[in-house]
Amino acid sequence: MTPIRPLIVEGGAHRLAGGWCRFDLVEVAGRRVAAETLDPEDLARLTAPRPDLVGLTLDRPRIMGIVNVTPDSFSDGGADASLGQTVDRALGLVAEGADILDIGGESTRPGAAEVPADQEIARTGPVIEALRARSSVPISIDTRKAAVARAALAAGADMVNDVSALRFDPNLAGVAAGARALCLMHSRATPETMQDAARYDDVMAEVASELSTAAAGAPNVPLILDPGIGFAKDQAQNLALLRHLAGLHALGRPLLVGASRKRFVGAISGVEAAGDRVHGSVAVALGAVAQGAQVLRVHDVAATRQALSLWMAIHG
Ligand code: HH2
């Protein structure tokens, strides 16, 4: 697969994924050429409007609010929250402007140990059921496991978000076939060992190729692809992916980016506490939108929504 990267410019003739970014030129294997010289199928994959995702049009950026129901997530976990408090926090994110909620019961931060499926179900199932009773917001289950996804869908979740892109549990594809959408995120190995797998000759090309393989093996439901910022990537690799993100639109699918409060944001900005990394995280989110990413997975919904409204007023 030859990497094709559209170069975003104001007033360009072609719309990226039918959205808010435009381009005239593309970079193919390091050479800049006019988009019209591409194979028509490649150009169509870059420009075609993406289908709706869980009922949301993707003609503007969407915000996925993170709800971690874990004692050990790197920035927002908490063992003490009651079910009612967690549901109120989640509905608070919707009030702040989240278009989707992503419920997770297993931390996947680097080095995190696996959580047994029954424990993950006990953490996430009741939250999803209670949320579904009180809101029609699309709900995503952040899990690598078929049993957890099955329980979440039965409790009212709409979408499955798998940080292993179907590598971890061979049964997840079958369960995700019953979801309204599936997010395939790029990673390698497991969270426990993934940072040892952060070795690439060309991170963009390899992530694109591995996502393409994952998508080819996925069930026939609407897919959204994610480069997996911080998953089996070091800082330079995260930055390369964010800088060249538009190239992943060549896969012909909508893109999701999750960089919120991640380690590299702290490392670059010199901010130690994950909860204080909101400004850097918003900067990365806007950078992703400027490359046409359709969904932003964030902890700080209000800040991201505010920044996005201004960005779209200027550029949209
Ligand atoms: N990042 C995390 C978890 N799930 N899913 C997608 N699609 N993309 C991501 O970048 C992504 C994800 C890790 O962040 P977080 O949920 O905040 O932390 P933890 O795994 O420690 O709960």
mmCIF file of C-alpha atoms and ligand atoms in Angstrom:
data_model
loop_
_atom_site.group_PDB
_atom_site.id
_atom_site.type_symbol
_atom_site.label_atom_id
_atom_site.label_comp_id
_atom_site.label_asym_id
_atom_site.label_seq_id
_atom_site.Cartn_x
_atom_site.Cartn_y
_atom_site.Cartn_z
ATOM 1 C CA MET A 1 0.000 0.000 0.000
ATOM 2 C CA THR A 2 1.585 3.300 -1.110
ATOM 3 C CA PRO A 3 1.038 5.993 1.508
ATOM 4 C CA ILE A 4 -0.916 8.967 0.097
ATOM 5 C CA ARG A 5 -1.033 12.131 2.182
ATOM 6 C CA PRO A 6 -3.270 15.064 1.267
ATOM 7 C CA LEU A 7 -1.707 18.457 2.018
ATOM 8 C CA ILE A 8 -4.405 20.568 3.652
ATOM 9 C CA VAL A 9 -4.829 24.125 2.318
ATOM 10 C CA GLU A 10 -7.519 26.739 2.618
ATOM 11 C CA GLY A 11 -9.674 26.915 -0.515
ATOM 12 C CA GLY A 12 -8.375 23.635 -1.976
ATOM 13 C CA ALA A 13 -10.448 22.046 -4.750
ATOM 14 C CA HIS A 14 -11.042 18.716 -2.987
ATOM 15 C CA ARG A 15 -12.790 18.122 0.310
ATOM 16 C CA LEU A 16 -11.156 15.608 2.616
ATOM 17 C CA ALA A 17 -13.738 12.937 3.536
ATOM 18 C CA GLY A 18 -16.493 15.328 2.474
ATOM 19 C CA GLY A 19 -15.626 17.437 5.525
ATOM 20 C CA TRP A 20 -14.099 20.754 6.485
ATOM 21 C CA CYS A 21 -10.497 20.256 5.255
ATOM 22 C CA ARG A 22 -9.495 20.897 1.653
ATOM 23 C CA PHE A 23 -6.520 19.955 -0.477
ATOM 24 C CA ASP A 24 -5.093 20.314 -3.995
ATOM 25 C CA LEU A 25 -1.832 18.401 -3.652
ATOM 26 C CA VAL A 26 -1.018 15.009 -2.254
ATOM 27 C CA GLU A 27 2.296 13.513 -1.227
ATOM 28 C CA VAL A 28 2.848 10.053 -2.674
ATOM 29 C CA ALA A 29 5.981 8.231 -1.534
ATOM 30 C CA GLY A 30 7.530 11.578 -0.603
ATOM 31 C CA ARG A 31 6.686 13.342 -3.928
ATOM 32 C CA ARG A 32 4.120 16.143 -4.211
ATOM 33 C CA VAL A 33 1.672 15.716 -7.067
ATOM 34 C CA ALA A 34 -1.697 17.174 -8.076
ATOM 35 C CA ALA A 35 -4.598 15.224 -6.547
ATOM 36 C CA GLU A 36 -6.076 14.772 -10.038
ATOM 37 C CA THR A 37 -3.128 12.569 -11.002
ATOM 38 C CA LEU A 38 -4.163 9.946 -8.407
ATOM 39 C CA ASP A 39 -5.930 6.768 -9.386
ATOM 40 C CA PRO A 40 -9.635 7.808 -9.335
ATOM 41 C CA GLU A 41 -10.357 5.132 -6.724
ATOM 42 C CA ASP A 42 -7.681 6.529 -4.391
ATOM 43 C CA LEU A 43 -9.017 10.059 -4.847
ATOM 44 C CA ALA A 44 -12.575 8.848 -4.194
ATOM 45 C CA ARG A 45 -11.448 7.133 -0.971
ATOM 46 C CA LEU A 46 -9.883 10.405 0.212
ATOM 47 C CA THR A 47 -12.826 12.620 -0.677
ATOM 48 C CA ALA A 48 -15.993 10.519 -0.161
ATOM 49 C CA PRO A 49 -18.193 11.744 2.695
ATOM 50 C CA ARG A 50 -18.080 9.203 5.505
ATOM 51 C CA PRO A 51 -21.323 7.461 6.512
ATOM 52 C CA ASP A 52 -23.011 8.459 9.762
ATOM 53 C CA LEU A 53 -21.601 6.911 12.912
ATOM 54 C CA VAL A 54 -24.107 5.832 15.597
ATOM 55 C CA GLY A 55 -26.569 8.300 14.103
ATOM 56 C CA LEU A 56 -24.105 11.209 14.017
ATOM 57 C CA THR A 57 -23.232 12.928 10.763
ATOM 58 C CA LEU A 58 -19.474 13.295 10.318
ATOM 59 C CA ASP A 59 -19.574 16.578 8.424
ATOM 60 C CA ARG A 60 -18.289 18.271 11.592
ATOM 61 C CA PRO A 61 -15.966 17.120 14.363
ATOM 62 C CA ARG A 62 -17.561 15.102 17.155
ATOM 63 C CA ILE A 63 -16.525 14.741 20.770
ATOM 64 C CA MET A 64 -16.358 11.402 22.567
ATOM 65 C CA GLY A 65 -16.343 11.966 26.341
ATOM 66 C CA ILE A 66 -14.299 9.504 28.398
ATOM 67 C CA VAL A 67 -15.885 7.797 31.396
ATOM 68 C CA ASN A 68 -13.386 5.498 33.061
ATOM 69 C CA VAL A 69 -14.899 3.220 35.699
ATOM 70 C CA THR A 70 -11.552 1.970 36.899
ATOM 71 C CA PRO A 71 -9.560 2.361 40.101
ATOM 72 C CA ASP A 72 -6.320 2.867 38.182
ATOM 73 C CA SER A 73 -6.790 4.847 34.961
ATOM 74 C CA PHE A 74 -3.866 7.153 34.448
ATOM 75 C CA SER A 75 -5.800 10.390 34.774
ATOM 76 C CA ASP A 76 -9.409 10.000 35.854
ATOM 77 C CA GLY A 77 -9.871 6.657 37.552
ATOM 78 C CA GLY A 78 -11.328 6.500 41.018
ATOM 79 C CA ALA A 79 -12.313 3.581 43.202
ATOM 80 C CA ASP A 80 -14.679 5.608 45.355
ATOM 81 C CA ALA A 81 -17.324 6.884 42.948
ATOM 82 C CA SER A 82 -20.808 5.406 43.418
ATOM 83 C CA LEU A 83 -22.899 4.319 40.440
ATOM 84 C CA GLY A 84 -25.018 7.458 40.812
ATOM 85 C CA GLN A 85 -21.952 9.716 40.870
ATOM 86 C CA THR A 86 -20.475 8.039 37.794
ATOM 87 C CA VAL A 87 -23.732 8.352 35.865
ATOM 88 C CA ASP A 88 -24.066 12.018 36.899
ATOM 89 C CA ARG A 89 -20.476 12.652 35.788
ATOM 90 C CA ALA A 90 -21.214 11.006 32.431
ATOM 91 C CA LEU A 91 -24.409 13.015 31.926
ATOM 92 C CA GLY A 92 -22.415 16.101 32.893
ATOM 93 C CA LEU A 93 -20.109 15.399 29.934
ATOM 94 C CA VAL A 94 -23.160 15.236 27.648
ATOM 95 C CA ALA A 95 -24.347 18.596 29.018
ATOM 96 C CA GLU A 96 -20.861 19.978 28.269
ATOM 97 C CA GLY A 97 -21.168 18.874 24.647
ATOM 98 C CA ALA A 98 -20.097 15.232 24.319
ATOM 99 C CA ASP A 99 -21.680 13.586 21.267
ATOM 100 C CA ILE A 100 -20.744 10.049 22.381
ATOM 101 C CA LEU A 101 -19.724 8.558 25.748
ATOM 102 C CA ASP A 102 -16.959 5.963 25.938
ATOM 103 C CA ILE A 103 -17.278 3.740 29.010
ATOM 104 C CA GLY A 104 -14.182 1.796 30.057
ATOM 105 C CA GLY A 105 -13.655 -0.718 32.864
ATOM 106 C CA GLU A 106 -10.013 -1.637 32.218
ATOM 107 C CA SER A 107 -7.066 0.725 32.188
ATOM 108 C CA THR A 108 -4.913 0.254 29.119
ATOM 109 C CA ARG A 109 -2.185 2.706 30.108
ATOM 110 C CA PRO A 110 1.343 1.446 29.427
ATOM 111 C CA GLY A 111 2.180 -1.353 31.852
ATOM 112 C CA ALA A 112 -1.436 -1.919 32.992
ATOM 113 C CA ALA A 113 -2.384 -5.483 33.923
ATOM 114 C CA GLU A 114 -5.385 -7.259 32.417
ATOM 115 C CA VAL A 115 -8.710 -7.075 34.270
ATOM 116 C CA PRO A 116 -10.853 -10.264 34.347
ATOM 117 C CA ALA A 117 -13.952 -9.982 32.141
ATOM 118 C CA ASP A 118 -16.444 -10.465 34.989
ATOM 119 C CA GLN A 119 -14.878 -7.576 36.898
ATOM 120 C CA GLU A 120 -14.948 -5.362 33.796
ATOM 121 C CA ILE A 121 -18.627 -6.260 33.260
ATOM 122 C CA ALA A 122 -19.441 -5.506 36.906
ATOM 123 C CA ARG A 123 -17.836 -2.067 36.503
ATOM 124 C CA THR A 124 -19.324 -1.046 33.152
ATOM 125 C CA GLY A 125 -22.673 -2.880 32.785
ATOM 126 C CA PRO A 126 -24.614 -1.031 35.506
ATOM 127 C CA VAL A 127 -23.285 2.356 34.311
ATOM 128 C CA ILE A 128 -24.402 1.680 30.747
ATOM 129 C CA GLU A 129 -27.804 0.420 31.870
ATOM 130 C CA ALA A 130 -28.390 3.448 34.089
ATOM 131 C CA LEU A 131 -27.196 5.860 31.392
ATOM 132 C CA ARG A 132 -29.407 4.239 28.778
ATOM 133 C CA ALA A 133 -32.395 4.666 31.093
ATOM 134 C CA ARG A 134 -31.719 8.394 31.404
ATOM 135 C CA SER A 135 -30.302 9.465 28.045
ATOM 136 C CA SER A 136 -30.337 8.642 24.344
ATOM 137 C CA VAL A 137 -26.664 9.660 23.902
ATOM 138 C CA PRO A 138 -24.707 7.112 21.848
ATOM 139 C CA ILE A 139 -22.680 4.894 24.198
ATOM 140 C CA SER A 140 -19.420 3.173 23.328
ATOM 141 C CA ILE A 141 -17.865 0.340 25.352
ATOM 142 C CA ASP A 142 -14.082 0.564 25.567
ATOM 143 C CA THR A 143 -13.068 -3.080 25.798
ATOM 144 C CA ARG A 144 -10.878 -5.726 24.182
ATOM 145 C CA LYS A 145 -13.128 -8.585 25.338
ATOM 146 C CA ALA A 146 -16.118 -10.249 23.668
ATOM 147 C CA ALA A 147 -17.892 -11.030 26.964
ATOM 148 C CA VAL A 148 -17.655 -7.396 28.087
ATOM 149 C CA ALA A 149 -18.860 -6.068 24.738
ATOM 150 C CA ARG A 150 -21.760 -8.558 24.724
ATOM 151 C CA ALA A 151 -22.883 -7.445 28.194
ATOM 152 C CA ALA A 152 -22.493 -3.772 27.241
ATOM 153 C CA LEU A 153 -24.546 -4.121 24.063
ATOM 154 C CA ALA A 154 -27.234 -5.978 26.033
ATOM 155 C CA ALA A 155 -27.232 -3.115 28.562
ATOM 156 C CA GLY A 156 -27.798 -0.576 25.770
ATOM 157 C CA ALA A 157 -24.379 0.358 24.339
ATOM 158 C CA ASP A 158 -24.269 1.269 20.652
ATOM 159 C CA MET A 159 -20.639 0.927 19.707
ATOM 160 C CA VAL A 160 -17.543 -1.122 20.528
ATOM 161 C CA ASN A 161 -14.148 0.566 20.941
ATOM 162 C CA ASP A 162 -11.323 -1.986 20.835
ATOM 163 C CA VAL A 163 -7.799 -0.748 21.554
ATOM 164 C CA SER A 164 -6.443 -4.029 20.190
ATOM 165 C CA ALA A 165 -8.245 -3.728 16.812
ATOM 166 C CA LEU A 166 -9.591 -7.304 17.220
ATOM 167 C CA ARG A 167 -6.168 -8.846 17.983
ATOM 168 C CA PHE A 168 -6.828 -9.588 21.670
ATOM 169 C CA ASP A 169 -10.031 -11.665 21.653
ATOM 170 C CA PRO A 170 -10.879 -13.760 18.587
ATOM 171 C CA ASN A 171 -14.549 -13.733 19.615
ATOM 172 C CA LEU A 172 -14.925 -9.951 19.676
ATOM 173 C CA ALA A 173 -15.498 -9.619 15.914
ATOM 174 C CA GLY A 174 -18.610 -11.798 16.153
ATOM 175 C CA VAL A 175 -20.033 -9.744 19.025
ATOM 176 C CA ALA A 176 -19.150 -6.415 17.390
ATOM 177 C CA ALA A 177 -21.123 -7.568 14.333
ATOM 178 C CA GLY A 178 -24.196 -6.783 16.429
ATOM 179 C CA ALA A 179 -23.072 -3.234 17.279
ATOM 180 C CA ARG A 180 -23.969 -0.068 15.390
ATOM 181 C CA ALA A 181 -20.261 0.770 14.952
ATOM 182 C CA LEU A 182 -16.764 -0.447 15.782
ATOM 183 C CA CYS A 183 -13.611 1.533 16.509
ATOM 184 C CA LEU A 184 -10.374 -0.236 15.579
ATOM 185 C CA MET A 185 -7.402 1.342 17.323
ATOM 186 C CA HIS A 186 -3.829 0.623 16.327
ATOM 187 C CA SER A 187 -1.539 -0.908 18.890
ATOM 188 C CA ARG A 188 0.924 -3.738 19.137
ATOM 189 C CA ALA A 189 1.390 -6.459 21.763
ATOM 190 C CA THR A 190 -0.603 -5.757 24.962
ATOM 191 C CA PRO A 191 -0.654 -2.698 27.255
ATOM 192 C CA GLU A 192 1.736 -4.573 29.570
ATOM 193 C CA THR A 193 4.377 -4.995 26.872
ATOM 194 C CA MET A 194 3.461 -2.553 24.100
ATOM 195 C CA GLN A 195 6.182 0.026 24.652
ATOM 196 C CA ASP A 196 8.768 -2.636 23.711
ATOM 197 C CA ALA A 197 6.956 -2.957 20.364
ATOM 198 C CA ALA A 198 7.360 0.747 19.513
ATOM 199 C CA ARG A 199 9.808 0.023 16.685
ATOM 200 C CA TYR A 200 8.989 1.235 13.180
ATOM 201 C CA ASP A 201 10.920 2.045 10.001
ATOM 202 C CA ASP A 202 8.056 4.333 8.903
ATOM 203 C CA VAL A 203 5.449 4.750 11.616
ATOM 204 C CA MET A 204 2.779 6.304 9.339
ATOM 205 C CA ALA A 205 3.041 3.620 6.688
ATOM 206 C CA GLU A 206 3.114 0.773 9.191
ATOM 207 C CA VAL A 207 0.192 2.073 11.256
ATOM 208 C CA ALA A 208 -1.819 2.603 8.052
ATOM 209 C CA SER A 209 -1.014 -0.864 6.793
ATOM 210 C CA GLU A 210 -1.816 -2.556 10.130
ATOM 211 C CA LEU A 211 -5.117 -0.650 10.415
ATOM 212 C CA SER A 212 -5.977 -1.633 6.857
ATOM 213 C CA THR A 213 -5.396 -5.316 7.708
ATOM 214 C CA ALA A 214 -7.538 -4.987 10.845
ATOM 215 C CA ALA A 215 -10.352 -3.332 8.877
ATOM 216 C CA ALA A 216 -10.247 -6.112 6.273
ATOM 217 C CA GLY A 217 -10.896 -8.695 9.014
ATOM 218 C CA ALA A 218 -13.634 -6.690 10.759
ATOM 219 C CA PRO A 219 -17.356 -7.472 10.674
ATOM 220 C CA ASN A 220 -19.596 -5.595 8.294
ATOM 221 C CA VAL A 221 -20.498 -2.667 10.555
ATOM 222 C CA PRO A 222 -19.520 1.012 10.197
ATOM 223 C CA LEU A 223 -15.857 1.295 11.222
ATOM 224 C CA ILE A 224 -13.846 4.172 12.600
ATOM 225 C CA LEU A 225 -10.039 3.916 12.695
ATOM 226 C CA ASP A 226 -7.669 5.310 15.312
ATOM 227 C CA PRO A 227 -3.847 5.583 15.126
ATOM 228 C CA GLY A 228 -3.609 4.761 18.862
ATOM 229 C CA ILE A 229 -1.655 7.696 20.205
ATOM 230 C CA GLY A 230 0.591 6.473 23.044
ATOM 231 C CA PHE A 231 -0.033 2.803 22.301
ATOM 232 C CA ALA A 232 3.202 1.112 21.234
ATOM 233 C CA LYS A 233 4.525 4.549 20.244
ATOM 234 C CA ASP A 234 7.163 6.799 21.693
ATOM 235 C CA GLN A 235 6.944 10.582 21.689
ATOM 236 C CA ALA A 236 8.518 11.057 18.255
ATOM 237 C CA GLN A 237 6.172 8.449 16.774
ATOM 238 C CA ASN A 238 3.107 10.094 18.380
ATOM 239 C CA LEU A 239 4.157 13.442 16.906
ATOM 240 C CA ALA A 240 4.811 11.974 13.454
ATOM 241 C CA LEU A 241 1.345 10.412 13.420
ATOM 242 C CA LEU A 242 -0.337 13.633 14.506
ATOM 243 C CA ARG A 243 1.651 15.699 11.989
ATOM 244 C CA HIS A 244 0.775 13.404 9.086
ATOM 245 C CA LEU A 245 -2.632 12.261 10.291
ATOM 246 C CA ALA A 246 -4.395 13.334 7.095
ATOM 247 C CA GLY A 247 -2.631 10.440 5.350
ATOM 248 C CA LEU A 248 -4.803 7.967 7.251
ATOM 249 C CA HIS A 249 -7.888 9.262 5.399
ATOM 250 C CA ALA A 250 -6.519 7.306 2.423
ATOM 251 C CA LEU A 251 -7.947 4.240 4.212
ATOM 252 C CA GLY A 252 -11.403 5.575 3.332
ATOM 253 C CA ARG A 253 -12.783 5.469 6.888
ATOM 254 C CA PRO A 254 -13.532 8.098 9.515
ATOM 255 C CA LEU A 255 -10.757 8.745 12.034
ATOM 256 C CA LEU A 256 -10.827 8.954 15.822
ATOM 257 C CA VAL A 257 -7.964 10.476 17.799
ATOM 258 C CA GLY A 258 -7.382 10.062 21.528
ATOM 259 C CA ALA A 259 -4.518 12.118 22.885
ATOM 260 C CA SER A 260 -6.251 13.567 25.928
ATOM 261 C CA ARG A 261 -3.950 14.054 28.944
ATOM 262 C CA LYS A 262 -1.519 11.490 27.599
ATOM 263 C CA ARG A 263 2.067 11.222 28.727
ATOM 264 C CA PHE A 264 3.639 13.015 25.746
ATOM 265 C CA VAL A 265 1.385 16.042 26.386
ATOM 266 C CA GLY A 266 2.861 16.252 29.871
ATOM 267 C CA ALA A 267 6.400 15.581 28.677
ATOM 268 C CA ILE A 268 6.357 18.308 26.032
ATOM 269 C CA SER A 269 4.551 20.917 28.109
ATOM 270 C CA GLY A 270 6.395 20.110 31.327
ATOM 271 C CA VAL A 271 3.124 19.450 33.193
ATOM 272 C CA GLU A 272 3.426 16.524 35.581
ATOM 273 C CA ALA A 273 -0.181 16.037 36.794
ATOM 274 C CA ALA A 274 -2.353 14.356 34.142
ATOM 275 C CA GLY A 275 -5.410 16.359 35.262
ATOM 276 C CA ASP A 276 -3.569 19.615 34.495
ATOM 277 C CA ARG A 277 -2.847 18.727 30.862
ATOM 278 C CA VAL A 278 -6.092 20.163 29.500
ATOM 279 C CA HIS A 279 -4.574 23.034 27.497
ATOM 280 C CA GLY A 280 -1.996 20.851 25.776
ATOM 281 C CA SER A 281 -4.655 18.230 25.107
ATOM 282 C CA VAL A 282 -6.936 20.808 23.502
ATOM 283 C CA ALA A 283 -4.057 21.966 21.289
ATOM 284 C CA VAL A 284 -3.544 18.397 20.084
ATOM 285 C CA ALA A 285 -7.302 17.943 19.538
ATOM 286 C CA LEU A 286 -7.444 21.056 17.339
ATOM 287 C CA GLY A 287 -4.374 19.833 15.463
ATOM 288 C CA ALA A 288 -6.206 16.572 14.746
ATOM 289 C CA VAL A 289 -9.296 18.457 13.551
ATOM 290 C CA ALA A 290 -7.085 20.514 11.247
ATOM 291 C CA GLN A 291 -6.111 17.191 9.655
ATOM 292 C CA GLY A 292 -9.744 16.145 9.300
ATOM 293 C CA ALA A 293 -10.143 13.801 12.290
ATOM 294 C CA GLN A 294 -13.868 13.327 12.805
ATOM 295 C CA VAL A 295 -14.001 12.147 16.434
ATOM 296 C CA LEU A 296 -11.952 13.397 19.386
ATOM 297 C CA ARG A 297 -11.794 11.161 22.464
ATOM 298 C CA VAL A 298 -11.303 13.502 25.424
ATOM 299 C CA HIS A 299 -11.606 13.818 29.192
ATOM 300 C CA ASP A 300 -12.109 17.605 29.155
ATOM 301 C CA VAL A 301 -15.276 17.960 27.122
ATOM 302 C CA ALA A 302 -16.185 21.569 27.996
ATOM 303 C CA ALA A 303 -12.714 22.897 27.158
ATOM 304 C CA THR A 304 -12.561 20.913 23.928
ATOM 305 C CA ARG A 305 -16.065 21.994 22.902
ATOM 306 C CA GLN A 306 -15.236 25.656 23.539
ATOM 307 C CA ALA A 307 -12.004 25.498 21.552
ATOM 308 C CA LEU A 308 -13.674 23.565 18.750
ATOM 309 C CA SER A 309 -16.514 26.066 18.409
ATOM 310 C CA LEU A 310 -13.971 28.859 17.838
ATOM 311 C CA TRP A 311 -11.818 26.773 15.518
ATOM 312 C CA MET A 312 -14.851 25.865 13.412
ATOM 313 C CA ALA A 313 -16.108 29.455 13.348
ATOM 314 C CA ILE A 314 -12.757 30.512 11.883
ATOM 315 C CA HIS A 315 -12.002 27.569 9.598
ATOM 316 C CA GLY A 316 -15.157 25.510 9.226
HETATM 317 N N1 HH2 B 1 -6.838 5.657 24.784
HETATM 318 C C1 HH2 B 1 -7.094 5.057 25.981
HETATM 319 C C2 HH2 B 1 -8.143 4.149 26.114
HETATM 320 N N2 HH2 B 1 -8.935 3.855 25.059
HETATM 321 N N3 HH2 B 1 -9.522 4.165 22.794
HETATM 322 C C3 HH2 B 1 -9.301 4.735 21.605
HETATM 323 N N4 HH2 B 1 -10.078 4.449 20.563
HETATM 324 N N5 HH2 B 1 -8.266 5.627 21.420
HETATM 325 C C4 HH2 B 1 -7.419 5.967 22.431
HETATM 326 O O1 HH2 B 1 -6.486 6.764 22.194
HETATM 327 C C5 HH2 B 1 -7.630 5.369 23.715
HETATM 328 C C6 HH2 B 1 -8.723 4.452 23.860
HETATM 329 C C7 HH2 B 1 -6.233 5.399 27.164
HETATM 330 O O2 HH2 B 1 -6.711 6.540 27.802
HETATM 331 P P1 HH2 B 1 -7.656 6.546 29.089
HETATM 332 O O3 HH2 B 1 -8.939 5.814 28.852
HETATM 333 O O4 HH2 B 1 -7.837 7.923 29.546
HETATM 334 O O5 HH2 B 1 -6.788 5.831 30.206
HETATM 335 P P2 HH2 B 1 -6.785 4.369 30.821
HETATM 336 O O6 HH2 B 1 -6.537 3.397 29.713
HETATM 337 O O7 HH2 B 1 -5.662 4.423 31.819
HETATM 338 O O8 HH2 B 1 -8.130 4.128 31.456
#
